[in-house]
Amino acid sequence: MSGEKPLAGRVAIVTGAGRGIGRAEALALAAAGAKVVVNDVGVDPDGTGRSASPADEVADEIRHRGGEAFASHESVADWAGAARVVATAVDRFARLDIVVNNAGIVRQHKIEEATEADFDVTVAVNLKGTFAMCRHAIPVLRRTGGGRIVNTVSNQWAAPIGNAEYATSKGGVASLTYELAFELQNDGITVNAVAPFASTRMTADAATRDAALVAEGLMSERRLKAKEDRSAPELVAPVVVYLATDAAADVTGRVFRAGGGKIGVYSHPVEMRTVFRDETTGPWPLAELVDLLPRTVLADGSKAPHLL
């Protein structure tokens, strides 16, 4: 790729860009030459509260570094609000090329502790917000002649560790990513997703657990420091910039794992083993399944990958 500013002349929206991973992505896209709409409603990690400061501060930082940015305080969980975020990019910068859907919240608890409100707000921000941004951005990207969409999922989609509504919302985003990549494959619009890992406000519970391990002598200070160094949000951003460039014009329908100097890619769910029965003979008898399945489709005897 030639030139120091591979995204010069491009316009990007980054949702949830006021802090953490979204902030790092917005700054990195701006450093690569993009004009950035910095969207953040300024809520706490659980979706409560509201503040204009996070988005304003990141937009100011981009401008201070010589870039162009505009702060947006709309909630992407609001259908009309998502439309206004897209309209802001077009009104301010006359086009749209890149959409990074990073806005998200998390509420940590077991499923029996979850309320209907917990489920509704988590799905509204994480899944509906991503869907709404795609819905309103895609017609604009088509008019622009193509573009890039980068969604944000989570390792809890592929390897759940407990948090049912959060994993549900991120699994939905992964499915949306695959579907849109197929739907838009002839429109010059790529759709990918990143499952990041970094230390942010949303992972504060993990930091608390690590500190407890150090206090109990089960983790060394040196190991904790090394883990913190590998968890910087800035280490996630390069793959997002790559996916936004012309170099990734043929990369679509992929879910990446990124952070700590690591970049990986997940496999798409596939049917691993199959058995058939002549449908004219009727449904499978239970006794036949009890005998057949352990010897065929379950023959390797392993647990599902996320239970290992």
Short mmCIF file of N, CA, C and O in Angstrom, two decimals, residues 143-275:
data_model
loop_
_atom_site.label_atom_id
_atom_site.label_comp_id
_atom_site.label_asym_id
_atom_site.label_seq_id
_atom_site.Cartn_x
_atom_site.Cartn_y
_atom_site.Cartn_z
N ARG A 143 -24.44 4.51 -2.61
CA ARG A 143 -24.34 5.74 -3.41
C ARG A 143 -22.90 6.21 -3.53
O ARG A 143 -22.50 6.77 -4.55
N THR A 144 -22.10 5.95 -2.49
CA THR A 144 -20.69 6.33 -2.51
C THR A 144 -19.90 5.45 -3.48
O THR A 144 -18.85 5.84 -3.97
N GLY A 145 -20.43 4.26 -3.75
CA GLY A 145 -19.74 3.33 -4.64
C GLY A 145 -19.11 2.17 -3.92
O GLY A 145 -18.34 1.41 -4.52
N GLY A 146 -19.42 2.00 -2.65
CA GLY A 146 -18.86 0.90 -1.87
C GLY A 146 -18.44 1.39 -0.50
O GLY A 146 -18.62 2.56 -0.17
N GLY A 147 -17.89 0.49 0.28
CA GLY A 147 -17.46 0.90 1.61
C GLY A 147 -17.10 -0.28 2.48
O GLY A 147 -17.04 -1.43 2.03
N ARG A 148 -16.87 0.02 3.75
CA ARG A 148 -16.42 -0.97 4.72
C ARG A 148 -17.30 -0.90 5.96
O ARG A 148 -17.53 0.19 6.51
N ILE A 149 -17.75 -2.05 6.43
CA ILE A 149 -18.44 -2.15 7.71
C ILE A 149 -17.64 -3.10 8.58
O ILE A 149 -17.32 -4.22 8.15
N VAL A 150 -17.31 -2.67 9.79
CA VAL A 150 -16.61 -3.51 10.75
C VAL A 150 -17.45 -3.55 12.02
O VAL A 150 -17.61 -2.53 12.70
N ASN A 151 -18.01 -4.70 12.33
CA ASN A 151 -18.80 -4.88 13.53
C ASN A 151 -17.95 -5.38 14.68
O ASN A 151 -16.83 -5.85 14.47
N THR A 152 -18.48 -5.30 15.87
CA THR A 152 -17.76 -5.75 17.06
C THR A 152 -18.54 -6.88 17.73
O THR A 152 -19.69 -6.70 18.12
N VAL A 153 -17.90 -8.03 17.82
CA VAL A 153 -18.49 -9.15 18.54
C VAL A 153 -17.69 -9.37 19.82
O VAL A 153 -17.15 -8.44 20.39
N SER A 154 -17.62 -10.58 20.28
CA SER A 154 -16.92 -10.86 21.53
C SER A 154 -16.53 -12.31 21.54
O SER A 154 -17.19 -13.16 20.92
N ASN A 155 -15.47 -12.63 22.27
CA ASN A 155 -15.10 -14.02 22.44
C ASN A 155 -16.21 -14.80 23.15
O ASN A 155 -16.27 -16.02 23.07
N GLN A 156 -17.10 -14.09 23.83
CA GLN A 156 -18.20 -14.78 24.50
C GLN A 156 -19.20 -15.33 23.49
O GLN A 156 -20.04 -16.16 23.84
N TRP A 157 -19.13 -14.88 22.24
CA TRP A 157 -19.93 -15.49 21.18
C TRP A 157 -19.40 -16.89 20.88
O TRP A 157 -20.16 -17.83 20.68
N ALA A 158 -18.07 -17.05 20.83
CA ALA A 158 -17.46 -18.32 20.44
C ALA A 158 -17.07 -19.19 21.64
O ALA A 158 -17.04 -20.41 21.53
N ALA A 159 -16.75 -18.56 22.76
CA ALA A 159 -16.31 -19.30 23.95
C ALA A 159 -16.94 -18.67 25.18
O ALA A 159 -16.28 -17.95 25.93
N PRO A 160 -18.24 -18.89 25.38
CA PRO A 160 -18.95 -18.22 26.46
C PRO A 160 -18.34 -18.49 27.83
O PRO A 160 -17.89 -19.59 28.12
N ILE A 161 -18.34 -17.47 28.67
CA ILE A 161 -17.83 -17.63 30.03
C ILE A 161 -18.89 -17.22 31.05
O ILE A 161 -18.60 -17.13 32.23
N GLY A 162 -20.10 -17.00 30.59
CA GLY A 162 -21.18 -16.66 31.50
C GLY A 162 -21.59 -15.21 31.35
O GLY A 162 -20.86 -14.31 31.75
N ASN A 163 -22.71 -14.97 30.78
CA ASN A 163 -23.36 -13.67 30.62
C ASN A 163 -24.28 -13.83 29.42
O ASN A 163 -23.93 -13.51 28.29
N ALA A 164 -25.44 -14.36 29.69
CA ALA A 164 -26.28 -14.90 28.61
C ALA A 164 -26.77 -13.84 27.64
O ALA A 164 -26.72 -14.04 26.42
N GLU A 165 -27.29 -12.70 28.15
CA GLU A 165 -27.85 -11.74 27.21
C GLU A 165 -26.74 -11.06 26.40
O GLU A 165 -26.94 -10.72 25.22
N TYR A 166 -25.56 -10.88 26.98
CA TYR A 166 -24.44 -10.29 26.24
C TYR A 166 -24.00 -11.24 25.12
O TYR A 166 -23.83 -10.83 23.97
N ALA A 167 -23.82 -12.53 25.45
CA ALA A 167 -23.43 -13.51 24.43
C ALA A 167 -24.50 -13.61 23.35
O ALA A 167 -24.18 -13.75 22.16
N THR A 168 -25.76 -13.53 23.74
CA THR A 168 -26.85 -13.57 22.77
C THR A 168 -26.76 -12.40 21.79
O THR A 168 -26.88 -12.58 20.57
N SER A 169 -26.52 -11.21 22.32
CA SER A 169 -26.45 -10.03 21.46
C SER A 169 -25.26 -10.11 20.51
O SER A 169 -25.37 -9.77 19.32
N LYS A 170 -24.12 -10.58 21.00
CA LYS A 170 -22.93 -10.65 20.15
C LYS A 170 -23.02 -11.78 19.14
O LYS A 170 -22.49 -11.68 18.03
N GLY A 171 -23.69 -12.88 19.51
CA GLY A 171 -23.93 -13.93 18.53
C GLY A 171 -24.80 -13.43 17.40
O GLY A 171 -24.60 -13.78 16.23
N GLY A 172 -25.77 -12.58 17.73
CA GLY A 172 -26.60 -11.97 16.71
C GLY A 172 -25.80 -11.09 15.76
O GLY A 172 -26.03 -11.08 14.55
N VAL A 173 -24.83 -10.35 16.31
CA VAL A 173 -23.99 -9.50 15.47
C VAL A 173 -23.12 -10.35 14.54
O VAL A 173 -22.92 -10.00 13.37
N ALA A 174 -22.61 -11.47 15.04
CA ALA A 174 -21.83 -12.36 14.18
C ALA A 174 -22.68 -12.87 13.02
O ALA A 174 -22.25 -12.88 11.86
N SER A 175 -23.91 -13.29 13.32
CA SER A 175 -24.81 -13.77 12.26
C SER A 175 -25.13 -12.66 11.27
O SER A 175 -25.19 -12.89 10.05
N LEU A 176 -25.35 -11.45 11.78
CA LEU A 176 -25.62 -10.31 10.90
C LEU A 176 -24.43 -10.05 9.98
O LEU A 176 -24.60 -9.75 8.79
N THR A 177 -23.23 -10.18 10.52
CA THR A 177 -22.02 -9.97 9.72
C THR A 177 -21.95 -10.95 8.56
O THR A 177 -21.70 -10.56 7.40
N TYR A 178 -22.18 -12.21 8.84
CA TYR A 178 -22.15 -13.22 7.78
C TYR A 178 -23.24 -12.94 6.72
O TYR A 178 -23.00 -13.03 5.52
N GLU A 179 -24.44 -12.60 7.18
CA GLU A 179 -25.54 -12.39 6.25
C GLU A 179 -25.28 -11.19 5.35
O GLU A 179 -25.48 -11.25 4.13
N LEU A 180 -24.84 -10.07 5.95
CA LEU A 180 -24.63 -8.87 5.15
C LEU A 180 -23.46 -9.04 4.18
O LEU A 180 -23.48 -8.51 3.07
N ALA A 181 -22.44 -9.79 4.59
CA ALA A 181 -21.32 -10.04 3.67
C ALA A 181 -21.82 -10.75 2.42
O ALA A 181 -21.42 -10.44 1.30
N PHE A 182 -22.73 -11.71 2.61
CA PHE A 182 -23.32 -12.42 1.47
C PHE A 182 -24.21 -11.49 0.66
O PHE A 182 -24.14 -11.44 -0.58
N GLU A 183 -25.06 -10.75 1.35
CA GLU A 183 -26.02 -9.88 0.67
C GLU A 183 -25.36 -8.78 -0.14
O GLU A 183 -25.85 -8.38 -1.19
N LEU A 184 -24.22 -8.28 0.35
CA LEU A 184 -23.59 -7.11 -0.26
C LEU A 184 -22.36 -7.45 -1.10
O LEU A 184 -21.61 -6.56 -1.50
N GLN A 185 -22.15 -8.72 -1.37
CA GLN A 185 -20.90 -9.14 -2.02
C GLN A 185 -20.74 -8.55 -3.42
O GLN A 185 -19.60 -8.44 -3.91
N ASN A 186 -21.81 -8.14 -4.05
CA ASN A 186 -21.71 -7.56 -5.39
C ASN A 186 -21.85 -6.04 -5.39
O ASN A 186 -21.99 -5.44 -6.46
N ASP A 187 -21.84 -5.45 -4.21
CA ASP A 187 -22.03 -4.01 -4.09
C ASP A 187 -20.78 -3.24 -3.70
O ASP A 187 -20.84 -2.04 -3.46
N GLY A 188 -19.65 -3.93 -3.62
CA GLY A 188 -18.41 -3.25 -3.23
C GLY A 188 -18.36 -2.89 -1.76
O GLY A 188 -17.55 -2.05 -1.35
N ILE A 189 -19.22 -3.50 -0.96
CA ILE A 189 -19.26 -3.23 0.48
C ILE A 189 -18.83 -4.49 1.21
O ILE A 189 -19.47 -5.53 1.10
N THR A 190 -17.73 -4.40 1.95
CA THR A 190 -17.29 -5.54 2.75
C THR A 190 -17.85 -5.42 4.16
O THR A 190 -18.02 -4.33 4.68
N VAL A 191 -18.12 -6.57 4.76
CA VAL A 191 -18.66 -6.61 6.12
C VAL A 191 -17.89 -7.65 6.90
O VAL A 191 -17.91 -8.85 6.58
N ASN A 192 -17.18 -7.20 7.91
CA ASN A 192 -16.40 -8.08 8.77
C ASN A 192 -16.68 -7.75 10.22
O ASN A 192 -17.38 -6.78 10.53
N ALA A 193 -16.13 -8.54 11.11
CA ALA A 193 -16.31 -8.28 12.54
C ALA A 193 -15.00 -8.56 13.27
O ALA A 193 -14.16 -9.34 12.80
N VAL A 194 -14.85 -7.92 14.40
CA VAL A 194 -13.68 -8.11 15.25
C VAL A 194 -14.15 -8.48 16.65
O VAL A 194 -15.02 -7.81 17.21
N ALA A 195 -13.58 -9.53 17.19
CA ALA A 195 -13.79 -9.89 18.59
C ALA A 195 -12.54 -9.44 19.34
O ALA A 195 -11.52 -10.13 19.31
N PRO A 196 -12.58 -8.28 19.96
CA PRO A 196 -11.36 -7.72 20.56
C PRO A 196 -11.12 -8.24 21.97
O PRO A 196 -12.04 -8.74 22.64
N PHE A 197 -9.88 -8.16 22.41
CA PHE A 197 -9.62 -8.34 23.83
C PHE A 197 -8.67 -7.24 24.28
O PHE A 197 -7.64 -6.98 23.66
N ALA A 198 -9.08 -6.54 25.33
CA ALA A 198 -8.33 -5.41 25.86
C ALA A 198 -8.87 -5.07 27.24
O ALA A 198 -10.00 -5.44 27.59
N SER A 199 -8.09 -4.36 28.00
CA SER A 199 -8.53 -3.89 29.30
C SER A 199 -9.28 -2.58 29.13
O SER A 199 -8.71 -1.57 28.69
N THR A 200 -10.57 -2.60 29.43
CA THR A 200 -11.40 -1.41 29.32
C THR A 200 -12.34 -1.37 30.52
O THR A 200 -12.31 -2.26 31.38
N ARG A 201 -13.21 -0.38 30.56
CA ARG A 201 -14.18 -0.31 31.65
C ARG A 201 -15.08 -1.54 31.65
O ARG A 201 -15.54 -1.99 32.70
N MET A 202 -15.32 -2.12 30.48
CA MET A 202 -16.21 -3.27 30.38
C MET A 202 -15.57 -4.55 30.88
O MET A 202 -16.26 -5.55 31.10
N THR A 203 -14.25 -4.54 31.06
CA THR A 203 -13.57 -5.73 31.59
C THR A 203 -13.04 -5.50 32.99
O THR A 203 -12.13 -6.19 33.44
N ALA A 204 -13.61 -4.53 33.68
CA ALA A 204 -13.14 -4.20 35.03
C ALA A 204 -13.25 -5.38 35.98
O ALA A 204 -12.43 -5.54 36.90
N ASP A 205 -14.25 -6.23 35.78
CA ASP A 205 -14.41 -7.39 36.65
C ASP A 205 -13.22 -8.34 36.52
O ASP A 205 -12.76 -8.92 37.50
N ALA A 206 -12.68 -8.48 35.29
CA ALA A 206 -11.51 -9.33 35.08
C ALA A 206 -10.29 -8.73 35.77
O ALA A 206 -9.49 -9.46 36.37
N ALA A 207 -10.15 -7.41 35.70
CA ALA A 207 -9.02 -6.75 36.38
C ALA A 207 -9.11 -6.94 37.89
O ALA A 207 -8.10 -7.15 38.57
N THR A 208 -10.32 -6.90 38.42
CA THR A 208 -10.52 -7.12 39.85
C THR A 208 -10.12 -8.53 40.24
O THR A 208 -9.47 -8.76 41.28
N ARG A 209 -10.49 -9.51 39.41
CA ARG A 209 -10.11 -10.90 39.69
C ARG A 209 -8.61 -11.07 39.64
O ARG A 209 -8.01 -11.78 40.47
N ASP A 210 -7.94 -10.44 38.66
CA ASP A 210 -6.48 -10.55 38.57
C ASP A 210 -5.81 -9.94 39.79
O ASP A 210 -4.83 -10.49 40.32
N ALA A 211 -6.32 -8.78 40.24
CA ALA A 211 -5.74 -8.14 41.43
C ALA A 211 -5.88 -9.04 42.64
O ALA A 211 -4.97 -9.12 43.50
N ALA A 212 -7.01 -9.74 42.74
CA ALA A 212 -7.22 -10.65 43.86
C ALA A 212 -6.23 -11.82 43.80
O ALA A 212 -5.72 -12.28 44.83
N LEU A 213 -5.95 -12.29 42.58
CA LEU A 213 -4.97 -13.38 42.43
C LEU A 213 -3.58 -12.95 42.87
O LEU A 213 -2.84 -13.72 43.50
N VAL A 214 -3.22 -11.71 42.55
CA VAL A 214 -1.92 -11.18 42.99
C VAL A 214 -1.88 -11.09 44.51
O VAL A 214 -0.89 -11.48 45.15
N ALA A 215 -2.96 -10.58 45.10
CA ALA A 215 -3.02 -10.45 46.55
C ALA A 215 -2.91 -11.79 47.26
O ALA A 215 -2.35 -11.90 48.36
N GLU A 216 -3.43 -12.84 46.61
CA GLU A 216 -3.38 -14.18 47.20
C GLU A 216 -2.11 -14.93 46.85
O GLU A 216 -1.93 -16.09 47.25
N GLY A 217 -1.23 -14.29 46.09
CA GLY A 217 0.02 -14.93 45.72
C GLY A 217 -0.11 -15.94 44.59
O GLY A 217 0.80 -16.74 44.35
N LEU A 218 -1.24 -15.92 43.89
CA LEU A 218 -1.49 -16.87 42.82
C LEU A 218 -1.09 -16.32 41.45
O LEU A 218 -1.15 -17.02 40.45
N MET A 219 -0.74 -15.04 41.39
CA MET A 219 -0.23 -14.42 40.18
C MET A 219 0.83 -13.42 40.57
O MET A 219 0.66 -12.68 41.55
N SER A 220 1.93 -13.40 39.84
CA SER A 220 3.01 -12.47 40.17
C SER A 220 2.71 -11.08 39.64
O SER A 220 1.94 -10.92 38.68
N GLU A 221 3.31 -10.08 40.28
CA GLU A 221 3.17 -8.71 39.79
C GLU A 221 3.70 -8.58 38.37
O GLU A 221 3.14 -7.85 37.54
N ARG A 222 4.77 -9.32 38.09
CA ARG A 222 5.38 -9.26 36.75
C ARG A 222 4.41 -9.79 35.70
O ARG A 222 4.26 -9.20 34.63
N ARG A 223 3.74 -10.90 36.03
CA ARG A 223 2.79 -11.46 35.08
C ARG A 223 1.59 -10.53 34.89
O ARG A 223 1.09 -10.37 33.78
N LEU A 224 1.16 -9.90 35.98
CA LEU A 224 0.05 -8.96 35.88
C LEU A 224 0.43 -7.78 34.99
O LEU A 224 -0.36 -7.35 34.14
N LYS A 225 1.66 -7.26 35.17
CA LYS A 225 2.11 -6.13 34.36
C LYS A 225 2.19 -6.53 32.88
O LYS A 225 1.78 -5.77 31.99
N ALA A 226 2.69 -7.74 32.60
CA ALA A 226 2.79 -8.20 31.22
C ALA A 226 1.40 -8.34 30.60
O ALA A 226 1.17 -8.00 29.44
N LYS A 227 0.45 -8.82 31.41
CA LYS A 227 -0.92 -8.96 30.92
C LYS A 227 -1.53 -7.60 30.62
O LYS A 227 -2.22 -7.42 29.62
N GLU A 228 -1.27 -6.62 31.47
CA GLU A 228 -1.79 -5.28 31.26
C GLU A 228 -1.20 -4.66 30.00
O GLU A 228 -1.89 -4.00 29.23
N ASP A 229 0.11 -4.88 29.78
CA ASP A 229 0.77 -4.34 28.59
C ASP A 229 0.16 -4.91 27.31
O ASP A 229 0.07 -4.23 26.29
N ARG A 230 -0.24 -6.19 27.37
CA ARG A 230 -0.81 -6.84 26.18
C ARG A 230 -2.28 -6.48 25.98
O ARG A 230 -2.87 -6.83 24.96
N SER A 231 -2.86 -5.78 26.96
CA SER A 231 -4.30 -5.52 26.92
C SER A 231 -4.65 -4.10 26.52
O SER A 231 -5.79 -3.68 26.68
N ALA A 232 -3.70 -3.35 26.01
CA ALA A 232 -3.97 -1.97 25.61
C ALA A 232 -4.98 -1.94 24.46
O ALA A 232 -4.83 -2.69 23.48
N PRO A 233 -6.02 -1.10 24.53
CA PRO A 233 -7.00 -1.01 23.44
C PRO A 233 -6.37 -0.67 22.09
O PRO A 233 -6.88 -1.07 21.05
N GLU A 234 -5.26 0.06 22.13
CA GLU A 234 -4.59 0.46 20.89
C GLU A 234 -4.11 -0.75 20.08
O GLU A 234 -3.87 -0.63 18.86
N LEU A 235 -3.96 -1.90 20.72
CA LEU A 235 -3.48 -3.09 20.02
C LEU A 235 -4.58 -3.76 19.19
O LEU A 235 -4.29 -4.66 18.40
N VAL A 236 -5.82 -3.34 19.38
CA VAL A 236 -6.93 -3.86 18.58
C VAL A 236 -7.09 -3.09 17.28
O VAL A 236 -7.46 -3.64 16.24
N ALA A 237 -6.81 -1.80 17.32
CA ALA A 237 -7.15 -0.88 16.22
C ALA A 237 -6.50 -1.21 14.87
O ALA A 237 -7.15 -0.99 13.83
N PRO A 238 -5.25 -1.71 14.81
CA PRO A 238 -4.65 -1.90 13.48
C PRO A 238 -5.44 -2.78 12.54
O PRO A 238 -5.51 -2.50 11.33
N VAL A 239 -6.07 -3.85 13.03
CA VAL A 239 -6.82 -4.72 12.13
C VAL A 239 -8.06 -4.00 11.59
O VAL A 239 -8.49 -4.23 10.45
N VAL A 240 -8.64 -3.09 12.38
CA VAL A 240 -9.78 -2.31 11.92
C VAL A 240 -9.35 -1.36 10.80
O VAL A 240 -10.05 -1.21 9.79
N VAL A 241 -8.20 -0.72 10.97
CA VAL A 241 -7.67 0.15 9.92
C VAL A 241 -7.42 -0.66 8.65
O VAL A 241 -7.78 -0.24 7.54
N TYR A 242 -6.79 -1.82 8.81
CA TYR A 242 -6.54 -2.69 7.64
C TYR A 242 -7.83 -3.00 6.91
O TYR A 242 -7.91 -2.90 5.67
N LEU A 243 -8.87 -3.40 7.64
CA LEU A 243 -10.14 -3.77 7.01
C LEU A 243 -10.80 -2.59 6.31
O LEU A 243 -11.64 -2.78 5.42
N ALA A 244 -10.43 -1.37 6.70
CA ALA A 244 -10.99 -0.17 6.08
C ALA A 244 -10.26 0.25 4.81
O ALA A 244 -10.76 1.09 4.07
N THR A 245 -9.11 -0.35 4.54
CA THR A 245 -8.29 0.09 3.41
C THR A 245 -8.59 -0.69 2.14
O THR A 245 -9.26 -1.73 2.16
N ASP A 246 -8.03 -0.22 1.04
CA ASP A 246 -8.17 -0.90 -0.24
C ASP A 246 -7.51 -2.28 -0.23
O ASP A 246 -7.89 -3.17 -1.00
N ALA A 247 -6.52 -2.45 0.64
CA ALA A 247 -5.83 -3.75 0.71
C ALA A 247 -6.78 -4.87 1.13
O ALA A 247 -6.52 -6.04 0.84
N ALA A 248 -7.87 -4.53 1.80
CA ALA A 248 -8.82 -5.54 2.27
C ALA A 248 -10.10 -5.53 1.45
O ALA A 248 -11.15 -5.98 1.92
N ALA A 249 -10.01 -5.08 0.21
CA ALA A 249 -11.21 -4.96 -0.63
C ALA A 249 -11.88 -6.30 -0.90
O ALA A 249 -13.07 -6.35 -1.18
N ASP A 250 -11.13 -7.39 -0.80
CA ASP A 250 -11.70 -8.71 -1.06
C ASP A 250 -11.91 -9.51 0.23
O ASP A 250 -12.23 -10.71 0.16
N VAL A 251 -11.73 -8.88 1.37
CA VAL A 251 -11.91 -9.57 2.66
C VAL A 251 -13.30 -9.25 3.17
O VAL A 251 -13.60 -8.10 3.51
N THR A 252 -14.16 -10.24 3.24
CA THR A 252 -15.52 -10.00 3.72
C THR A 252 -16.07 -11.28 4.34
O THR A 252 -15.64 -12.40 4.00
N GLY A 253 -17.02 -11.11 5.26
CA GLY A 253 -17.61 -12.25 5.93
C GLY A 253 -16.68 -12.95 6.88
O GLY A 253 -16.83 -14.14 7.17
N ARG A 254 -15.72 -12.21 7.45
CA ARG A 254 -14.74 -12.78 8.37
C ARG A 254 -14.95 -12.22 9.78
O ARG A 254 -15.28 -11.05 9.96
N VAL A 255 -14.71 -13.07 10.77
CA VAL A 255 -14.73 -12.64 12.17
C VAL A 255 -13.33 -12.84 12.73
O VAL A 255 -12.83 -13.97 12.80
N PHE A 256 -12.69 -11.73 13.10
CA PHE A 256 -11.32 -11.76 13.58
C PHE A 256 -11.28 -11.72 15.10
O PHE A 256 -12.16 -11.16 15.75
N ARG A 257 -10.23 -12.28 15.67
CA ARG A 257 -9.90 -12.13 17.09
C ARG A 257 -8.66 -11.27 17.13
O ARG A 257 -7.65 -11.58 16.50
N ALA A 258 -8.70 -10.15 17.85
CA ALA A 258 -7.59 -9.20 17.79
C ALA A 258 -7.33 -8.57 19.15
O ALA A 258 -8.26 -8.23 19.89
N GLY A 259 -6.06 -8.39 19.45
CA GLY A 259 -5.63 -7.73 20.67
C GLY A 259 -4.32 -8.32 21.15
O GLY A 259 -3.95 -9.45 20.80
N GLY A 260 -3.60 -7.55 21.95
CA GLY A 260 -2.37 -8.06 22.56
C GLY A 260 -1.32 -8.52 21.58
O GLY A 260 -0.53 -9.41 21.87
N GLY A 261 -1.29 -7.93 20.38
CA GLY A 261 -0.33 -8.36 19.38
C GLY A 261 -0.77 -9.57 18.59
O GLY A 261 -0.04 -10.05 17.72
N LYS A 262 -1.96 -10.07 18.87
CA LYS A 262 -2.47 -11.27 18.19
C LYS A 262 -3.59 -10.91 17.24
O LYS A 262 -4.45 -10.09 17.55
N ILE A 263 -3.57 -11.52 16.06
CA ILE A 263 -4.70 -11.43 15.13
C ILE A 263 -5.00 -12.84 14.65
O ILE A 263 -4.13 -13.53 14.12
N GLY A 264 -6.22 -13.28 14.86
CA GLY A 264 -6.66 -14.59 14.41
C GLY A 264 -7.98 -14.46 13.67
O GLY A 264 -8.57 -13.38 13.61
N VAL A 265 -8.44 -15.54 13.10
CA VAL A 265 -9.72 -15.53 12.41
C VAL A 265 -10.48 -16.79 12.80
O VAL A 265 -9.91 -17.87 12.89
N TYR A 266 -11.77 -16.62 13.07
CA TYR A 266 -12.62 -17.76 13.42
C TYR A 266 -13.08 -18.47 12.15
O TYR A 266 -13.24 -17.86 11.10
N SER A 267 -13.33 -19.76 12.28
CA SER A 267 -13.95 -20.49 11.18
C SER A 267 -15.45 -20.22 11.20
O SER A 267 -16.04 -19.97 12.25
N HIS A 268 -16.05 -20.27 10.04
CA HIS A 268 -17.50 -20.15 9.96
C HIS A 268 -18.10 -21.48 10.44
O HIS A 268 -17.57 -22.55 10.16
N PRO A 269 -19.20 -21.43 11.20
CA PRO A 269 -19.82 -22.70 11.62
C PRO A 269 -20.15 -23.58 10.42
O PRO A 269 -20.75 -23.13 9.45
N VAL A 270 -19.70 -24.83 10.49
CA VAL A 270 -19.94 -25.76 9.39
C VAL A 270 -20.48 -27.07 9.96
O VAL A 270 -20.29 -27.39 11.13
N GLU A 271 -21.15 -27.80 9.11
CA GLU A 271 -21.64 -29.13 9.48
C GLU A 271 -20.45 -30.09 9.42
O GLU A 271 -19.86 -30.32 8.36
N MET A 272 -20.09 -30.67 10.55
CA MET A 272 -18.86 -31.48 10.61
C MET A 272 -19.08 -32.92 10.13
O MET A 272 -18.28 -33.46 9.37
N ARG A 273 -20.14 -33.55 10.61
CA ARG A 273 -20.42 -34.94 10.23
C ARG A 273 -21.93 -35.10 10.08
O ARG A 273 -22.70 -34.44 10.78
N THR A 274 -22.33 -36.01 9.19
CA THR A 274 -23.75 -36.14 8.85
C THR A 274 -24.12 -37.60 8.65
O THR A 274 -23.32 -38.38 8.14
N VAL A 275 -25.30 -37.97 9.09
CA VAL A 275 -25.88 -39.27 8.74
C VAL A 275 -27.23 -39.03 8.08
O VAL A 275 -27.88 -38.01 8.33
#
